[in-house]
Amino acid sequence: MKKIINTIMIVSAMLISNLGLSQNNSKSMDAFTVQVNGLGCPFCAYGLEKKFKELDGMKKSSIDMETGIFTFEFPSERKLSIFQVQEQVEKAGYTPVQVEINRSNGEVERSEKQTALATDSEGEVKQISFKVEGNCGMCKARIEKAANSLNGVSNALWDESTKILNLKVNENTFHQEQIEAAIAEVGHNTENKTSTTQVYESLPPCCKYRK
Amino acid sequence: MSKQIPLNGVSPIGLVEQKGDLWISDGDHNRMIKTNFSGKMLDSISDFDRPMHISNQDGKLYIPNYGADNIVIVDENKKIETLNLPDTLDAPSGISVVEDEIAIADFYNHRILYFDGAKWISIGEEGHENGDLYYPTDVQIFGDKIYVADAYNNRLQVFNKKGESILLIGEEEKMNASTGVFIASEKELYITDFENNKVNVYNAKGELHQTLSTGLSKPIDLIKTNNKLVVINYKGQSIVIYTKK
């Protein structure tokens, strides 16, 4: 009888131990959810995934083209941060909207959602429009974000077919030249500002508008 | 006349015909699926890494793994092997295999790797001039020529087998991402215009013969078989079959 009980205890201990191991294994990865604006063509979207493979350790990645949601797992001990994820997304030429990390210890980290800022209440709000070079939905996301990120600028909307950017601007805060400079900084030529070759070359293939 | 067949839950990228059915690469879901011409799913194979524009010969499927930088070969028994290559690929996006010749579109290296049965050569380099390539996505060996979907130069470029550019096609049409190519004959050249939701048909001189748009939503690859033109829609998740009136 004692032998049977011992055997049961050993088997139980092994089962618990194995269970613990598998729990530890499953908990050793952090889960990342990244919302990216403007994913359009698979060649570029899978290019984003390739960019994260450079970090070495990424597992279980998936991309939902409809929602722009990119998910993956990454080893917890590497402590990949929200900032590093945003930086990697931008390095690949994409526009991150929000990053959420579910750490293996149960903690959840979430970035601020990057949306348009409210226009300053003081000063005259004026509607302006100018031409911005670009190609696709990813360009649209990048151009609009660059404009809307400026405090005092709102409702930036770029038309893919006409290449015209319409926006509202508080004239006390920004002038068109400064807005054009901000857009050129992310890779898109405007009527009066030209993007540097280095920034332009970092754009994804489908955003390369220079011929 | 066209007919649209839904491919629910499939994000098609490449297709070939094999024994009267279609094999389609499903890039978003890392798998190959086999359907009939009515869209009925007959078979599937998983565990690829972003499979792209495919080719087939002697019952074998040749599949570029864009995410893994390799080419895998799947035989009729689903036995998988990896193609030996002379150089490193960076996101292979298309392949054409004809007898002992192989051509591979090497996306981020802006080139075609071509094997003539004896030796490999590299065709093209990054740029926008004649002979340059800019993110090629598909390739087809046909006769004594190599046809390249020079995707982000927005054109179809034709090379001889020495790697010399001999014709540029489609620059007048202002295509936006010419992603998939199919050569039905030397006089009948098809190219998908991905962002503009069109398929352009050219003659041997590169003159536009016809433009198709009915039912197209981000068309990405196509074949012509038994007088039917079969186009797959990446965003539209469907097959569109055109027949002559």
Coordinates of C-alpha atoms in Angstrom, one line a residue:
Chain A
M1 CA 0.0 0.0 0.0
K2 CA 2.8 2.3 1.0
K3 CA 4.5 1.6 -2.3
I4 CA 1.4 2.5 -4.2
I5 CA 1.0 5.7 -2.3
N6 CA 4.7 6.6 -3.0
T7 CA 4.2 5.8 -6.7
I8 CA 1.1 8.0 -6.8
M9 CA 2.9 10.8 -5.1
I10 CA 5.9 10.6 -7.5
V11 CA 3.7 10.6 -10.5
S12 CA 1.6 13.5 -9.1
A13 CA 4.8 15.4 -8.4
M14 CA 6.0 14.8 -12.0
L15 CA 2.7 15.9 -13.4
I16 CA 2.7 19.1 -11.2
S17 CA 6.3 19.7 -12.2
N18 CA 5.5 19.3 -15.9
L19 CA 2.5 21.5 -15.6
G20 CA 4.6 24.1 -13.9
L21 CA 7.2 23.9 -16.6
S22 CA 4.7 24.2 -19.4
Q23 CA 3.1 27.2 -17.6
N24 CA 6.6 28.8 -17.2
N25 CA 7.2 28.1 -20.9
S26 CA 4.0 29.7 -22.0
K27 CA 4.6 32.7 -19.6
S28 CA 8.1 33.3 -20.9
M29 CA 6.8 35.2 -23.9
D30 CA 5.3 38.7 -23.9
A31 CA 2.4 39.2 -26.3
F32 CA 2.4 42.4 -28.5
T33 CA -0.5 44.0 -30.4
V34 CA 0.5 46.8 -32.7
Q35 CA -2.0 48.8 -34.7
V36 CA -0.4 50.1 -37.8
N37 CA -2.1 52.7 -40.2
G38 CA -2.4 52.2 -43.9
L39 CA -1.4 48.6 -44.5
G40 CA -2.3 48.1 -48.2
C41 CA -0.2 45.6 -50.1
P42 CA 1.1 42.3 -48.9
F43 CA 4.6 42.9 -50.0
C44 CA 5.0 45.9 -47.7
A45 CA 3.0 44.3 -44.9
Y46 CA 5.2 41.2 -44.8
G47 CA 8.1 43.6 -45.0
L48 CA 7.1 45.0 -41.7
E49 CA 7.1 41.4 -40.3
K50 CA 10.6 40.9 -41.8
K51 CA 11.8 44.0 -40.0
F52 CA 10.7 42.6 -36.7
K53 CA 12.5 39.3 -37.5
E54 CA 15.7 41.3 -37.3
L55 CA 15.1 41.6 -33.6
D56 CA 15.6 37.8 -33.4
G57 CA 13.2 36.0 -31.1
M58 CA 9.8 36.9 -32.6
K59 CA 7.3 34.1 -32.6
K60 CA 3.7 33.6 -33.7
S61 CA 3.4 36.7 -35.8
S62 CA 0.2 37.6 -37.7
I63 CA -1.0 40.5 -39.7
D64 CA -4.6 41.4 -40.3
M65 CA -4.6 43.7 -43.3
E66 CA -8.2 44.8 -42.8
T67 CA -7.8 46.1 -39.3
G68 CA -4.0 46.9 -39.5
I69 CA -3.4 44.8 -36.4
F70 CA 0.1 43.2 -36.2
T71 CA 0.5 40.7 -33.4
F72 CA 3.5 38.7 -32.2
E73 CA 5.2 37.2 -29.2
F74 CA 8.7 38.0 -28.0
P75 CA 10.9 36.6 -25.2
S76 CA 10.1 38.2 -21.8
E77 CA 13.7 38.4 -20.7
R78 CA 14.5 40.8 -23.6
K79 CA 11.9 43.3 -22.2
L80 CA 11.1 44.8 -25.6
S81 CA 9.6 48.2 -24.8
I82 CA 6.7 50.2 -26.4
F83 CA 9.3 52.7 -27.6
Q84 CA 11.4 50.1 -29.3
V85 CA 8.4 48.7 -31.0
Q86 CA 7.3 52.1 -32.2
E87 CA 10.8 52.8 -33.4
Q88 CA 11.0 49.5 -35.3
V89 CA 7.6 50.2 -37.0
E90 CA 8.7 53.6 -38.0
K91 CA 12.1 52.3 -39.2
A92 CA 10.2 50.0 -41.5
G93 CA 8.4 53.1 -42.9
Y94 CA 5.1 52.4 -41.3
T95 CA 2.9 54.5 -39.0
P96 CA 2.2 53.1 -35.5
V97 CA -1.1 54.0 -34.0
Q98 CA -1.1 52.1 -30.7
V99 CA 1.1 49.4 -29.1
E100 CA -0.2 47.1 -26.4
I101 CA 2.1 44.7 -24.5
N102 CA 0.7 41.9 -22.4
R103 CA 3.7 40.9 -20.2
S104 CA 4.1 37.3 -19.1
N105 CA 3.8 38.4 -15.5
G106 CA 0.3 39.7 -16.2
E107 CA 1.2 43.4 -16.5
V108 CA -0.3 45.3 -19.4
E109 CA 1.4 48.3 -21.0
R110 CA -0.4 50.5 -23.6
S111 CA 0.8 53.5 -25.6
E112 CA -1.2 56.6 -26.1
K113 CA -3.3 56.3 -29.2
Q114 CA -1.8 58.6 -31.7
T115 CA -4.7 60.6 -33.2
A116 CA -5.3 64.1 -34.3
L117 CA -4.8 66.8 -31.6
A118 CA -7.4 69.4 -31.0
T119 CA -6.9 72.8 -32.6
D120 CA -6.0 75.6 -30.2
S121 CA -9.0 77.5 -29.1
E122 CA -7.4 80.9 -29.5
G123 CA -6.5 82.4 -32.9
E124 CA -8.1 82.1 -36.3
V125 CA -8.6 78.7 -37.7
K126 CA -8.0 78.6 -41.5
Q127 CA -8.5 75.9 -44.0
I128 CA -5.5 75.4 -46.3
S129 CA -4.5 72.9 -48.9
F130 CA -1.3 72.0 -50.8
K131 CA 0.1 69.2 -52.9
V132 CA 2.0 66.4 -51.2
E133 CA 3.7 63.6 -53.2
G134 CA 2.8 60.0 -52.3
N135 CA 1.2 56.8 -53.7
C136 CA -0.9 54.7 -51.5
G137 CA -2.8 54.2 -48.2
M138 CA 0.4 53.9 -46.3
C139 CA 1.5 57.3 -47.6
K140 CA -1.9 58.7 -46.6
A141 CA -1.5 57.5 -43.0
R142 CA 2.0 58.9 -42.7
I143 CA 1.2 62.3 -44.3
E144 CA -1.9 62.8 -42.2
K145 CA -0.2 61.8 -39.0
A146 CA 2.7 64.1 -39.6
A147 CA 0.3 67.0 -40.1
N148 CA -2.1 66.1 -37.3
S149 CA 0.7 65.6 -34.8
L150 CA 1.4 69.3 -34.9
N151 CA -0.4 71.1 -32.1
G152 CA -2.7 73.6 -33.9
V153 CA -3.3 71.4 -36.9
S154 CA -6.4 69.2 -37.3
N155 CA -8.5 67.4 -39.8
A156 CA -5.6 66.7 -42.2
L157 CA -6.9 64.6 -45.1
W158 CA -4.8 63.6 -48.1
D159 CA -6.4 62.6 -51.3
E160 CA -4.6 59.7 -53.0
S161 CA -5.8 60.6 -56.5
T162 CA -5.3 64.4 -56.5
K163 CA -2.3 64.3 -54.1
I164 CA -3.9 67.3 -52.3
L165 CA -3.7 67.6 -48.5
N166 CA -6.5 69.6 -46.9
L167 CA -6.3 70.6 -43.2
K168 CA -7.3 73.2 -40.6
V169 CA -4.6 75.2 -39.0
N170 CA -4.5 77.8 -36.2
E171 CA -2.6 80.6 -37.9
N172 CA -1.2 81.7 -34.5
T173 CA 0.5 78.4 -34.1
F174 CA 1.7 77.2 -37.5
H175 CA 2.4 78.5 -41.0
Q176 CA 2.1 76.4 -44.1
E177 CA 5.9 76.3 -44.5
Q178 CA 6.3 74.6 -41.1
I179 CA 3.7 72.0 -41.8
E180 CA 5.3 71.3 -45.2
A181 CA 8.6 70.9 -43.4
A182 CA 7.1 68.4 -41.0
I183 CA 5.7 66.3 -43.9
A184 CA 9.0 66.4 -45.8
E185 CA 10.7 65.1 -42.6
V186 CA 8.7 61.8 -42.9
G187 CA 9.6 61.3 -46.5
H188 CA 7.1 63.2 -48.7
N189 CA 7.9 66.1 -50.9
T190 CA 5.5 69.0 -50.8
E191 CA 5.1 72.1 -53.0
N192 CA 8.0 73.9 -51.3
K193 CA 9.9 71.3 -49.3
T194 CA 11.9 68.2 -50.4
S195 CA 12.5 65.2 -48.3
T196 CA 16.1 64.0 -47.8
T197 CA 17.2 61.0 -49.8
Q198 CA 18.0 59.1 -46.6
V199 CA 14.4 59.5 -45.3
Y200 CA 12.9 58.8 -48.7
E201 CA 14.9 55.6 -49.1
S202 CA 13.6 54.3 -45.8
L203 CA 10.0 54.3 -47.1
P204 CA 8.4 50.9 -48.0
P205 CA 8.3 49.9 -51.7
C206 CA 4.7 50.9 -52.4
C207 CA 5.4 54.5 -51.0
K208 CA 8.3 55.2 -53.4
Y209 CA 6.8 58.0 -55.5
R210 CA 10.0 59.3 -57.2
K211 CA 10.7 58.0 -60.7
Chain B
M1 CA -18.0 38.3 -69.6
S2 CA -16.9 37.7 -66.1
K3 CA -17.8 35.5 -63.2
Q4 CA -16.7 36.1 -59.6
I5 CA -16.1 33.2 -57.2
P6 CA -15.5 34.0 -53.5
L7 CA -12.5 32.6 -51.6
N8 CA -13.7 33.3 -48.1
G9 CA -10.9 33.5 -45.6
V10 CA -8.2 33.3 -48.2
S11 CA -5.8 36.2 -49.2
P12 CA -4.6 34.9 -52.5
I13 CA -1.3 36.0 -53.9
G14 CA -0.1 33.5 -56.6
L15 CA -1.8 30.8 -58.6
V16 CA -1.1 28.0 -61.0
E17 CA -3.3 25.4 -62.7
Q18 CA -2.5 21.7 -62.0
K19 CA -4.5 18.9 -63.5
G20 CA -7.6 20.9 -64.0
D21 CA -7.6 22.5 -60.5
L22 CA -6.0 25.6 -59.1
W23 CA -3.3 25.9 -56.4
I24 CA -3.3 29.3 -54.7
S25 CA -0.8 30.7 -52.3
D26 CA -2.5 32.3 -49.2
G27 CA 0.1 34.7 -48.0
D28 CA -1.7 36.0 -44.9
H29 CA -2.3 32.5 -43.6
N30 CA 1.0 30.9 -44.6
R31 CA -0.6 28.1 -46.6
M32 CA -1.2 26.7 -50.1
I33 CA -4.8 25.8 -51.0
K34 CA -6.2 23.8 -53.8
T35 CA -9.6 24.7 -55.3
N36 CA -11.6 23.8 -58.3
F37 CA -12.8 26.4 -60.8
S38 CA -16.0 26.8 -58.7
G39 CA -13.9 27.8 -55.6
K40 CA -14.5 24.6 -53.7
M41 CA -11.6 23.9 -51.4
L42 CA -10.1 20.5 -52.2
D43 CA -6.8 20.5 -50.2
S44 CA -4.4 22.6 -48.3
I45 CA -0.8 22.5 -47.1
S46 CA 0.4 24.7 -44.2
D47 CA 3.6 26.0 -42.6
F48 CA 4.9 28.2 -45.3
D49 CA 6.3 31.6 -44.5
R50 CA 4.4 34.2 -46.6
P51 CA 4.2 32.1 -49.9
M52 CA 4.1 34.3 -53.0
H53 CA 3.8 33.9 -56.8
I54 CA 4.3 30.2 -57.5
S55 CA 5.2 27.9 -60.4
N56 CA 4.6 24.3 -61.2
Q57 CA 6.2 21.6 -63.3
D58 CA 5.9 17.8 -63.5
G59 CA 3.5 17.8 -60.6
K60 CA 5.8 19.8 -58.3
L61 CA 4.9 23.2 -56.9
Y62 CA 7.7 25.7 -56.5
I63 CA 6.9 28.2 -53.7
P64 CA 8.9 31.3 -52.8
N65 CA 8.8 31.9 -49.0
Y66 CA 9.0 35.6 -48.8
G67 CA 9.5 35.6 -45.0
A68 CA 12.1 32.8 -44.9
D69 CA 14.1 33.9 -48.0
N70 CA 14.0 30.4 -49.6
I71 CA 12.2 28.4 -52.3
V72 CA 10.5 25.2 -51.4
I73 CA 9.4 22.4 -53.7
V74 CA 6.4 20.3 -52.9
D75 CA 5.8 17.1 -54.8
E76 CA 2.5 15.3 -55.4
N77 CA 3.0 13.3 -52.1
K78 CA 3.5 16.6 -50.3
K79 CA 7.1 15.8 -49.6
I80 CA 8.9 19.2 -49.1
E81 CA 12.4 20.1 -50.1
T82 CA 14.3 23.3 -50.3
L83 CA 15.8 24.5 -53.6
N84 CA 19.6 25.0 -53.5
L85 CA 20.6 28.5 -54.6
P86 CA 23.9 30.1 -55.4
D87 CA 23.2 33.3 -53.5
T88 CA 21.1 34.7 -50.6
L89 CA 17.6 35.9 -51.4
D90 CA 15.9 38.8 -49.7
A91 CA 12.2 38.2 -49.9
P92 CA 11.6 36.1 -53.0
S93 CA 8.3 37.1 -54.4
G94 CA 7.9 35.0 -57.6
I95 CA 9.3 32.1 -59.5
S96 CA 9.0 30.5 -62.9
V97 CA 10.3 27.0 -63.7
V98 CA 10.3 25.8 -67.3
E99 CA 12.1 22.4 -67.9
D100 CA 15.6 23.0 -66.5
E101 CA 15.4 26.8 -66.4
I102 CA 14.5 28.7 -63.2
A103 CA 13.9 32.5 -62.7
I104 CA 13.3 34.0 -59.3
A105 CA 12.1 37.5 -58.5
D106 CA 14.3 38.7 -55.6
F107 CA 12.2 41.6 -54.2
Y108 CA 14.5 43.5 -51.9
N109 CA 17.6 42.8 -54.0
H110 CA 15.8 44.3 -57.0
R111 CA 16.9 41.5 -59.4
I112 CA 16.0 38.3 -61.1
L113 CA 18.1 35.3 -60.4
Y114 CA 18.1 33.2 -63.6
F115 CA 19.4 29.6 -64.1
D116 CA 19.7 28.6 -67.8
G117 CA 20.2 24.9 -67.0
A118 CA 23.9 25.3 -66.6
K119 CA 24.7 28.5 -64.7
W120 CA 23.0 31.2 -62.6
I121 CA 23.1 34.9 -63.6
S122 CA 21.7 37.9 -61.9
I123 CA 19.6 40.2 -64.0
G124 CA 18.9 43.9 -63.1
E125 CA 19.8 46.2 -60.3
E126 CA 17.9 48.8 -58.3
G127 CA 16.8 51.7 -60.4
H128 CA 14.4 53.1 -62.9
E129 CA 16.2 53.0 -66.2
N130 CA 16.1 50.4 -68.9
G131 CA 17.4 47.1 -67.4
D132 CA 16.9 48.3 -63.8
L133 CA 14.4 46.8 -61.6
Y134 CA 12.5 48.3 -58.6
Y135 CA 11.0 45.6 -56.3
P136 CA 10.1 42.9 -58.9
T137 CA 7.2 40.7 -57.7
D138 CA 6.7 38.2 -60.4
V139 CA 8.5 36.6 -63.3
Q140 CA 7.8 34.2 -66.2
I141 CA 10.1 32.4 -68.6
F142 CA 8.4 32.2 -72.0
G143 CA 10.2 31.1 -75.2
D144 CA 13.5 32.9 -75.5
K145 CA 12.5 35.7 -73.1
I146 CA 12.1 36.5 -69.4
Y147 CA 9.1 38.7 -68.5
V148 CA 9.3 40.6 -65.2
A149 CA 6.5 42.3 -63.2
D150 CA 8.7 45.3 -62.4
A151 CA 6.2 46.2 -59.7
Y152 CA 7.2 49.5 -58.3
N153 CA 8.6 50.8 -61.6
N154 CA 4.9 50.2 -62.6
R155 CA 5.8 48.3 -65.8
L156 CA 6.4 45.0 -67.4
Q157 CA 10.0 44.6 -68.5
V158 CA 11.2 42.0 -71.0
F159 CA 14.7 40.6 -71.0
N160 CA 16.5 38.2 -73.2
K161 CA 18.2 35.2 -71.6
K162 CA 21.6 37.0 -71.5
G163 CA 19.9 39.4 -69.1
E164 CA 19.6 42.3 -71.5
S165 CA 16.5 44.5 -71.4
I166 CA 14.7 44.4 -74.7
L167 CA 11.3 46.0 -74.1
L168 CA 9.5 48.2 -71.5
I169 CA 5.7 47.8 -71.5
G170 CA 2.9 49.8 -69.8
E171 CA 4.7 53.0 -68.8
E172 CA 2.0 55.0 -70.7
E173 CA -0.8 53.4 -68.6
K174 CA 0.4 54.9 -65.3
M175 CA 0.0 51.6 -63.5
N176 CA 0.4 51.6 -59.8
A177 CA 2.1 48.4 -58.6
S178 CA 2.3 45.9 -61.6
T179 CA 2.4 42.8 -59.4
G180 CA 1.5 39.7 -61.5
V181 CA 2.4 38.7 -65.0
F182 CA 1.2 36.0 -67.3
I183 CA 2.3 35.3 -70.9
A184 CA -0.3 33.4 -72.9
S185 CA 1.7 33.7 -76.1
E186 CA 4.3 36.0 -77.5
K187 CA 1.4 38.1 -78.7
E188 CA -0.7 38.1 -75.6
L189 CA 0.8 39.5 -72.4
Y190 CA -1.1 40.1 -69.2
I191 CA -0.2 42.2 -66.2
T192 CA -2.1 43.1 -63.1
D193 CA -2.3 46.8 -62.0
F194 CA -2.8 46.2 -58.3
E195 CA -3.6 49.6 -56.9
N196 CA -5.8 50.7 -59.9
N197 CA -7.8 47.4 -59.8
K198 CA -7.1 46.6 -63.5
V199 CA -5.6 44.0 -65.8
N200 CA -3.9 45.3 -68.9
V201 CA -3.4 43.1 -72.0
Y202 CA -0.6 43.9 -74.4
N203 CA 0.6 42.6 -77.8
A204 CA 4.1 41.6 -78.6
K205 CA 5.2 45.2 -79.4
G206 CA 4.0 46.3 -76.0
E207 CA 0.9 48.1 -77.3
L208 CA -2.1 48.1 -75.1
H209 CA -4.8 45.8 -76.5
Q210 CA -7.4 45.8 -73.7
T211 CA -8.0 46.8 -70.1
L212 CA -10.2 44.8 -67.8
S213 CA -11.6 46.0 -64.5
T214 CA -14.9 44.3 -63.8
G215 CA -14.9 42.5 -60.5
L216 CA -11.3 43.4 -59.7
S217 CA -10.2 44.4 -56.2
K218 CA -6.4 44.5 -55.8
P219 CA -5.7 41.9 -58.5
I220 CA -2.4 40.2 -57.8
D221 CA -1.9 37.3 -60.2
L222 CA -3.5 35.6 -63.2
I223 CA -3.3 32.7 -65.6
K224 CA -5.0 32.0 -68.9
T225 CA -6.2 28.4 -69.5
N226 CA -8.8 26.9 -71.9
N227 CA -9.7 30.3 -73.2
K228 CA -10.5 31.5 -69.7
L229 CA -8.6 34.3 -68.0
V230 CA -8.4 33.6 -64.3
V231 CA -7.5 36.5 -62.0
I232 CA -7.2 36.4 -58.2
N233 CA -8.1 39.4 -56.1
Y234 CA -6.0 39.9 -53.0
K235 CA -8.2 42.3 -51.2
G236 CA -11.4 41.1 -52.8
Q237 CA -10.6 37.5 -51.6
S238 CA -12.0 36.0 -54.8
I239 CA -11.3 34.5 -58.2
V240 CA -12.6 36.3 -61.3
I241 CA -13.0 34.3 -64.5
Y242 CA -13.2 36.1 -67.8
T243 CA -14.4 34.4 -70.9
K244 CA -14.8 35.9 -74.4
K245 CA -18.3 36.8 -75.4

